Amino acid sequence: MGGAVSAGEDNDELIDNLKEAQYIRTELVEQAFRAIDRADYYLEEFKDNAYKDLAWKHGNIHLSAPCIYSEVMEALDLQPGLSFLNLGSGTGYLSSMVGLILGPFGVNHGVELHSDVIEYAKQKLDFFIKTSDSFDKFEFCEPSFVTGNCLEISPDCTQYDRVYCGAGVQKEHEDYMKNLLKVGGILVMPLEEKLTKITRTGPSAWETKKILAVSFAPLIQPNHADSGKSRLVHLPPVAVRSLQDLARIAIRGTIKKIIHQETMSKNGNGLKNPPRFKRRRVRRRRMETIVFLDKEVFASRISNPSDDNNCEELEDERREEEETKPSELKPDPPVNFLREKRFTFQPHQGDKTWSLQETEEPQYSVSPTQ
């Protein structure tokens, strides 16, 4: 899948192309896509293809096309503080982008069948946290990944606000996927060759919308040949944050707010002064007239009625320009700090010597010793 938009020279140009083609339509999704470089999730020898609108697969590692991820992110309608479950989380690229939107009070879980892909995703997550400037610009909900088949999730697991499945779902597993949702939640998955958005509007009520035609590899069915028993996947518990975490989040948010306010005050809210449009000055030229009369030529000057007002208009324009000019700040006169301080002469006890002492109030007279 893919190829819907032109390739970019870098991550930003790829995002520009996705916006132009209306795959990215909201500011939150755009910010998340720009914050994480897609090439960072490629193996080094394949990075030349990172900014093409194409899916990539190498062994068990797989990335969907950028246009698909864009439609998924838009359809999920993500908001800060929601819980998200990624079935077939793969490299963690999508989960990390989602985490930038969910913020520190969200929940971000992923289930991946292959343990080597889980290790790859953890390495990429660690690289993002340690090296990306975007990590400091966002309140990040760090994803947690578990190994297992997403069709064997424990029935006592919590339900989620948002669920995405990155593999083709057979019709018989549709109800299983729906039950992972809270009421009001959104499920996005490839169902019968269509990327489908399902909203749970009630305990047993659903709204379904087909987004676009897609082609995904189907979900791998559980294999019970070895033990004959199902190996249930237990998702991470939704833990209450510690007081230390809450304090850290509050301090971090306060520092970011102060830095933002200082930056805005220095830059004047980031807006430059609007350009001042000058009135176009029209140069009026005197009209020279040549009159042919019989065989003689007479050259004369016919006065223009506006000539008399030329000087007045030029004077008005000059005065107007002076009024619109910003007043220049004159430098303050040099300060003599000795003059700013107040001194008084004080006699010494027992002799006739004097000393100069600084006082808080001005003194205007000096008394001699007795």
Coordinates of C-alpha atoms in Angstrom, one line a residue:
M1 CA 0.0 0.0 0.0
G2 CA 1.1 3.6 -0.5
G3 CA 2.3 5.7 -3.3
A4 CA -0.6 8.2 -2.9
V5 CA 1.8 11.2 -2.5
S6 CA 5.1 12.3 -3.8
A7 CA 8.3 11.3 -2.0
G8 CA 10.0 13.9 0.2
E9 CA 13.6 14.8 0.6
D10 CA 13.2 14.7 4.4
N11 CA 10.6 14.1 7.0
D12 CA 9.1 17.6 6.9
E13 CA 8.7 17.5 3.1
L14 CA 7.0 14.2 3.4
I15 CA 4.5 15.7 5.9
D16 CA 4.0 18.7 3.6
N17 CA 3.0 16.3 0.8
L18 CA 0.6 14.4 3.1
K19 CA -1.0 17.7 4.1
E20 CA -1.3 18.9 0.6
A21 CA -3.0 15.6 -0.3
Q22 CA -5.4 16.0 2.7
Y23 CA -4.2 12.9 4.4
I24 CA -3.1 15.0 7.4
R25 CA -5.9 17.4 8.3
T26 CA -5.5 18.4 12.0
E27 CA -2.8 20.2 13.8
L28 CA -2.3 17.6 16.5
V29 CA -1.6 14.9 14.0
E30 CA 0.7 17.1 12.0
Q31 CA 2.8 18.0 15.1
A32 CA 3.1 14.3 16.0
F33 CA 4.3 13.3 12.5
R34 CA 6.8 16.2 12.4
A35 CA 8.2 15.3 15.9
I36 CA 9.3 11.8 15.0
D37 CA 11.5 11.2 12.0
R38 CA 10.2 8.2 10.1
A39 CA 13.8 7.3 8.9
D40 CA 14.8 6.6 12.5
Y41 CA 12.6 3.5 12.4
Y42 CA 14.3 2.1 9.3
L43 CA 17.4 -0.1 9.3
E44 CA 20.4 1.9 8.1
E45 CA 20.8 0.3 4.7
F46 CA 17.1 1.0 3.8
K47 CA 16.9 4.7 5.0
D48 CA 16.9 6.0 1.4
N49 CA 13.3 4.8 1.0
A50 CA 12.1 6.3 4.4
Y51 CA 10.4 9.3 2.9
K52 CA 8.6 7.6 0.1
D53 CA 4.9 6.9 0.5
L54 CA 5.4 3.2 0.6
A55 CA 5.2 0.3 3.1
W56 CA 8.5 -1.3 4.1
K57 CA 9.1 -4.8 5.4
H58 CA 12.3 -6.6 6.3
G59 CA 11.9 -10.0 8.0
N60 CA 9.4 -9.5 10.8
I61 CA 9.9 -5.7 10.8
H62 CA 7.2 -3.8 9.0
L63 CA 6.0 -0.2 8.6
S64 CA 2.8 0.8 6.8
A65 CA 2.8 3.6 4.2
P66 CA 2.7 7.2 5.5
C67 CA -0.7 7.8 3.9
I68 CA -2.1 4.8 5.9
Y69 CA -0.7 6.0 9.2
S70 CA -2.1 9.5 8.5
E71 CA -5.6 8.2 7.9
V72 CA -5.3 6.0 11.0
M73 CA -4.2 8.9 13.2
E74 CA -6.9 11.1 11.9
A75 CA -9.6 8.5 12.3
L76 CA -8.6 7.7 15.9
D77 CA -9.5 11.3 17.0
L78 CA -6.8 11.2 19.7
Q79 CA -7.0 13.5 22.8
P80 CA -4.8 13.9 25.8
G81 CA -5.5 11.5 28.7
L82 CA -7.1 8.7 26.6
S83 CA -6.1 5.1 26.7
F84 CA -4.8 3.4 23.5
L85 CA -4.2 -0.2 22.5
N86 CA -2.1 -1.0 19.4
L87 CA -2.6 -4.6 18.2
G88 CA 0.4 -5.5 16.1
S89 CA 2.5 -2.6 17.4
G90 CA 5.6 -3.5 15.3
T91 CA 8.4 -1.0 15.4
G92 CA 6.5 1.3 17.8
Y93 CA 6.5 4.2 15.3
L94 CA 2.7 4.7 15.5
S95 CA 2.6 4.1 19.3
S96 CA 5.3 6.8 19.8
M97 CA 3.4 9.3 17.7
V98 CA 0.2 8.5 19.6
G99 CA 2.1 9.0 22.9
L100 CA 2.9 12.6 22.0
I101 CA -0.8 13.4 21.8
L102 CA -2.0 11.3 24.8
G103 CA 0.3 13.2 27.2
P104 CA 1.5 12.2 30.7
F105 CA -2.0 11.0 31.9
G106 CA -2.8 8.7 29.0
V107 CA -2.3 4.9 28.7
N108 CA -0.3 3.6 25.7
H109 CA -0.1 -0.2 25.3
G110 CA 1.0 -2.4 22.4
V111 CA 0.8 -6.1 21.6
E112 CA 3.3 -7.7 19.2
L113 CA 3.6 -11.3 18.1
H114 CA 7.4 -11.4 17.5
S115 CA 9.8 -11.0 20.4
D116 CA 12.6 -9.7 18.1
V117 CA 10.3 -6.9 16.9
I118 CA 9.6 -6.0 20.5
E119 CA 13.3 -5.6 21.1
Y120 CA 13.6 -3.5 18.0
A121 CA 10.8 -1.3 19.1
K122 CA 12.3 -0.8 22.6
Q123 CA 15.6 0.2 21.0
K124 CA 13.9 2.8 18.8
L125 CA 11.9 4.1 21.7
D126 CA 15.1 4.5 23.8
F127 CA 16.8 6.3 20.9
F128 CA 13.9 8.7 20.6
I129 CA 13.8 9.5 24.3
K130 CA 17.6 10.1 24.5
T131 CA 18.3 12.0 21.3
S132 CA 15.2 13.7 20.0
D133 CA 14.6 17.4 20.6
S134 CA 10.8 16.7 20.4
F135 CA 10.9 14.7 23.6
D136 CA 11.5 17.9 25.5
K137 CA 8.7 19.8 23.6
F138 CA 5.9 17.3 24.4
E139 CA 4.5 15.6 27.5
F140 CA 5.0 12.1 26.4
C141 CA 3.0 9.0 27.2
E142 CA 5.6 6.3 26.9
P143 CA 4.3 3.1 25.2
S144 CA 4.6 -0.3 26.9
F145 CA 4.9 -3.4 24.7
V146 CA 4.1 -7.0 25.5
T147 CA 4.7 -10.2 23.5
G148 CA 1.8 -12.3 22.4
N149 CA -1.0 -13.0 19.9
C150 CA -3.6 -10.1 20.0
L151 CA -6.3 -12.7 19.5
E152 CA -5.5 -14.2 22.9
I153 CA -5.9 -11.1 25.1
S154 CA -7.1 -12.1 28.6
P155 CA -10.9 -11.6 28.9
D156 CA -10.4 -9.7 32.2
C157 CA -8.3 -7.0 30.6
T158 CA -9.4 -3.4 30.8
Q159 CA -11.2 -1.7 27.9
Y160 CA -9.7 1.1 26.0
D161 CA -10.7 4.5 24.5
R162 CA -8.9 3.9 21.2
V163 CA -7.8 0.6 19.6
Y164 CA -5.9 0.1 16.3
C165 CA -5.2 -3.2 14.6
G166 CA -2.3 -3.2 12.1
A167 CA -3.3 -6.5 10.4
G168 CA -6.2 -7.6 8.3
V169 CA -9.1 -8.7 10.6
Q170 CA -11.4 -11.6 9.5
K171 CA -15.1 -11.1 9.8
E172 CA -15.3 -13.7 12.6
H173 CA -13.0 -11.6 14.8
E174 CA -15.0 -8.4 14.5
D175 CA -16.9 -8.8 17.7
Y176 CA -13.8 -9.8 19.6
M177 CA -12.2 -6.5 18.5
K178 CA -15.3 -4.5 19.4
N179 CA -15.3 -5.8 22.9
L180 CA -11.9 -4.2 23.6
L181 CA -13.6 -0.8 23.4
K182 CA -15.2 1.4 26.1
V183 CA -18.5 3.0 25.3
G184 CA -17.7 6.1 23.3
G185 CA -14.4 4.5 22.1
I186 CA -13.1 4.2 18.5
L187 CA -11.7 1.1 16.8
V188 CA -9.8 1.4 13.5
M189 CA -8.8 -1.7 11.7
P190 CA -8.6 -3.3 8.2
L191 CA -11.8 -5.2 7.8
E192 CA -12.6 -7.0 4.5
E193 CA -10.1 -5.0 2.5
K194 CA -11.4 -1.7 3.9
L195 CA -9.8 0.5 6.5
T196 CA -12.8 0.8 8.9
K197 CA -13.7 3.1 11.7
I198 CA -16.1 1.7 14.4
T199 CA -17.4 3.9 17.2
R200 CA -19.1 2.3 20.2
T201 CA -22.1 4.5 20.9
G202 CA -23.6 2.3 23.6
P203 CA -23.2 -1.1 25.4
S204 CA -24.4 -2.9 22.2
A205 CA -24.6 -0.1 19.7
W206 CA -22.0 0.7 17.0
E207 CA -21.5 3.1 14.1
T208 CA -19.3 1.9 11.2
K209 CA -17.6 4.0 8.6
K210 CA -15.4 2.7 5.7
I211 CA -12.4 5.0 5.2
L212 CA -10.5 3.7 2.2
A213 CA -9.6 0.5 0.4
V214 CA -6.4 -1.2 1.8
S215 CA -4.5 -4.4 1.5
F216 CA -3.1 -5.8 4.8
A217 CA -1.6 -9.2 5.6
P218 CA -4.2 -11.1 7.8
L219 CA -3.9 -11.6 11.5
I220 CA -2.0 -14.8 12.4
Q221 CA -4.2 -17.3 14.1
P222 CA -3.2 -18.7 17.5
N223 CA -1.3 -21.9 17.3
H224 CA -2.1 -24.4 20.1
A225 CA -0.4 -27.4 18.5
D226 CA 2.4 -27.5 21.1
S227 CA 0.4 -27.4 24.4
G228 CA -3.2 -27.5 23.2
K229 CA -3.8 -24.6 25.6
S230 CA -4.3 -20.9 24.9
R231 CA -1.5 -18.7 26.1
L232 CA -3.4 -15.6 27.4
V233 CA -1.8 -12.2 26.8
H234 CA -1.9 -10.1 30.0
L235 CA -1.7 -6.4 29.3
P236 CA 0.1 -4.0 31.7
P237 CA -2.1 -2.8 34.6
V238 CA -3.3 0.8 34.5
A239 CA -1.3 2.0 37.5
V240 CA -2.0 5.2 39.5
R241 CA 0.9 7.6 39.2
S242 CA 3.1 8.1 42.2
L243 CA 3.3 11.4 44.0
Q244 CA 6.9 11.7 42.7
D245 CA 5.7 11.4 39.1
L246 CA 2.9 13.9 39.6
A247 CA 5.4 16.4 41.1
R248 CA 7.8 15.8 38.2
I249 CA 5.1 16.4 35.7
A250 CA 3.9 19.6 37.4
I251 CA 7.5 21.0 37.7
R252 CA 8.2 20.1 34.1
G253 CA 5.0 21.8 32.9
T254 CA 5.7 24.9 35.0
I255 CA 9.3 25.3 33.6
K256 CA 8.0 24.8 30.1
K257 CA 5.4 27.5 30.6
I258 CA 7.9 30.0 32.0
I259 CA 10.3 29.4 29.1
H260 CA 7.4 29.8 26.7
Q261 CA 6.3 33.1 28.3
E262 CA 9.9 34.4 28.3
T263 CA 10.3 33.5 24.6
M264 CA 7.0 35.2 23.7
S265 CA 7.9 38.3 25.6
K266 CA 11.3 38.6 23.9
N267 CA 9.9 38.0 20.5
G268 CA 6.8 40.1 20.9
N269 CA 4.4 37.2 20.7
G270 CA 6.4 36.0 17.7
L271 CA 4.8 38.5 15.4
K272 CA 6.8 41.1 13.5
N273 CA 5.5 44.6 13.1
P274 CA 3.2 44.7 10.1
P275 CA 4.6 46.5 7.1
R276 CA 3.6 50.1 6.8
F277 CA 2.3 50.9 3.4
K278 CA 3.4 54.3 2.1
R279 CA 1.2 56.4 -0.1
R280 CA 2.5 56.3 -3.6
R281 CA 3.9 59.7 -4.5
V282 CA 2.9 60.9 -7.9
R283 CA 5.4 63.1 -9.6
R284 CA 3.6 65.7 -11.6
R285 CA 5.5 67.1 -14.6
R286 CA 4.9 70.4 -16.2
M287 CA 3.4 70.2 -19.6
E288 CA 5.4 71.6 -22.5
T289 CA 3.3 72.5 -25.5
I290 CA 4.5 73.3 -29.1
V291 CA 2.1 75.2 -31.3
F292 CA 2.4 75.2 -35.1
L293 CA 0.9 78.4 -36.6
D294 CA 1.3 78.8 -40.4
K295 CA 5.0 78.5 -41.0
E296 CA 6.1 79.6 -37.6
V297 CA 6.6 77.5 -34.5
F298 CA 5.8 78.8 -31.1
A299 CA 6.9 77.0 -28.0
S300 CA 4.9 77.7 -24.8
R301 CA 4.3 76.3 -21.4
I302 CA 0.7 75.6 -20.4
S303 CA 0.5 75.6 -16.7
N304 CA -1.1 72.6 -15.0
P305 CA -3.8 73.6 -12.5
S306 CA -2.3 71.2 -9.9
D307 CA 1.2 72.8 -10.2
D308 CA 0.3 75.4 -7.6
N309 CA -0.6 72.6 -5.1
N310 CA 2.6 70.6 -5.7
C311 CA 4.7 72.2 -3.0
E312 CA 1.8 72.0 -0.5
E313 CA 1.3 68.3 -1.2
L314 CA 5.0 67.5 -0.9
E315 CA 5.1 69.3 2.4
D316 CA 2.0 67.4 3.6
E317 CA 3.6 64.1 2.6
R318 CA 6.9 65.0 4.3
R319 CA 5.0 65.9 7.5
E320 CA 2.9 62.7 7.3
E321 CA 6.1 60.6 7.0
E322 CA 7.6 62.3 10.0
E323 CA 4.5 61.6 12.1
T324 CA 4.4 57.9 11.1
K325 CA 8.1 57.4 11.9
P326 CA 8.7 55.6 15.2
S327 CA 10.2 58.0 17.6
E328 CA 13.9 57.4 18.0
L329 CA 15.1 56.7 21.5
K330 CA 17.6 59.2 22.5
P331 CA 20.4 57.8 24.7
D332 CA 20.3 58.8 28.3
P333 CA 22.9 61.4 29.4
P334 CA 25.9 59.9 31.2
V335 CA 25.4 59.5 34.9
N336 CA 27.9 60.8 37.4
F337 CA 27.4 58.3 40.2
L338 CA 29.3 60.5 42.6
R339 CA 26.7 63.2 42.1
E340 CA 24.0 60.7 42.8
K341 CA 25.3 60.0 46.3
R342 CA 25.0 62.5 49.1
F343 CA 28.0 63.3 51.3
T344 CA 28.6 65.3 54.5
F345 CA 31.7 66.4 56.4
Q346 CA 31.9 65.1 59.9
P347 CA 34.5 66.3 62.5
H348 CA 36.6 63.8 64.4
Q349 CA 36.4 63.8 68.2
G350 CA 39.4 65.4 69.9
D351 CA 41.0 66.9 66.9
K352 CA 40.3 69.3 64.1
T353 CA 40.4 66.8 61.2
W354 CA 37.4 66.2 59.0
S355 CA 36.1 63.1 57.2
L356 CA 33.8 62.7 54.2
Q357 CA 30.9 60.3 54.9
E358 CA 28.0 59.2 52.7
T359 CA 24.5 60.0 54.0
E360 CA 21.0 58.9 52.8
E361 CA 19.5 62.4 52.8
P362 CA 21.1 65.5 51.2
Q363 CA 23.0 67.8 53.5
Y364 CA 23.3 71.5 52.8
S365 CA 25.5 72.8 55.6
V366 CA 28.7 71.9 57.4
S367 CA 29.1 72.7 61.1
P368 CA 32.6 73.4 62.5
T369 CA 33.8 71.7 65.6
Q370 CA 33.2 73.4 68.9

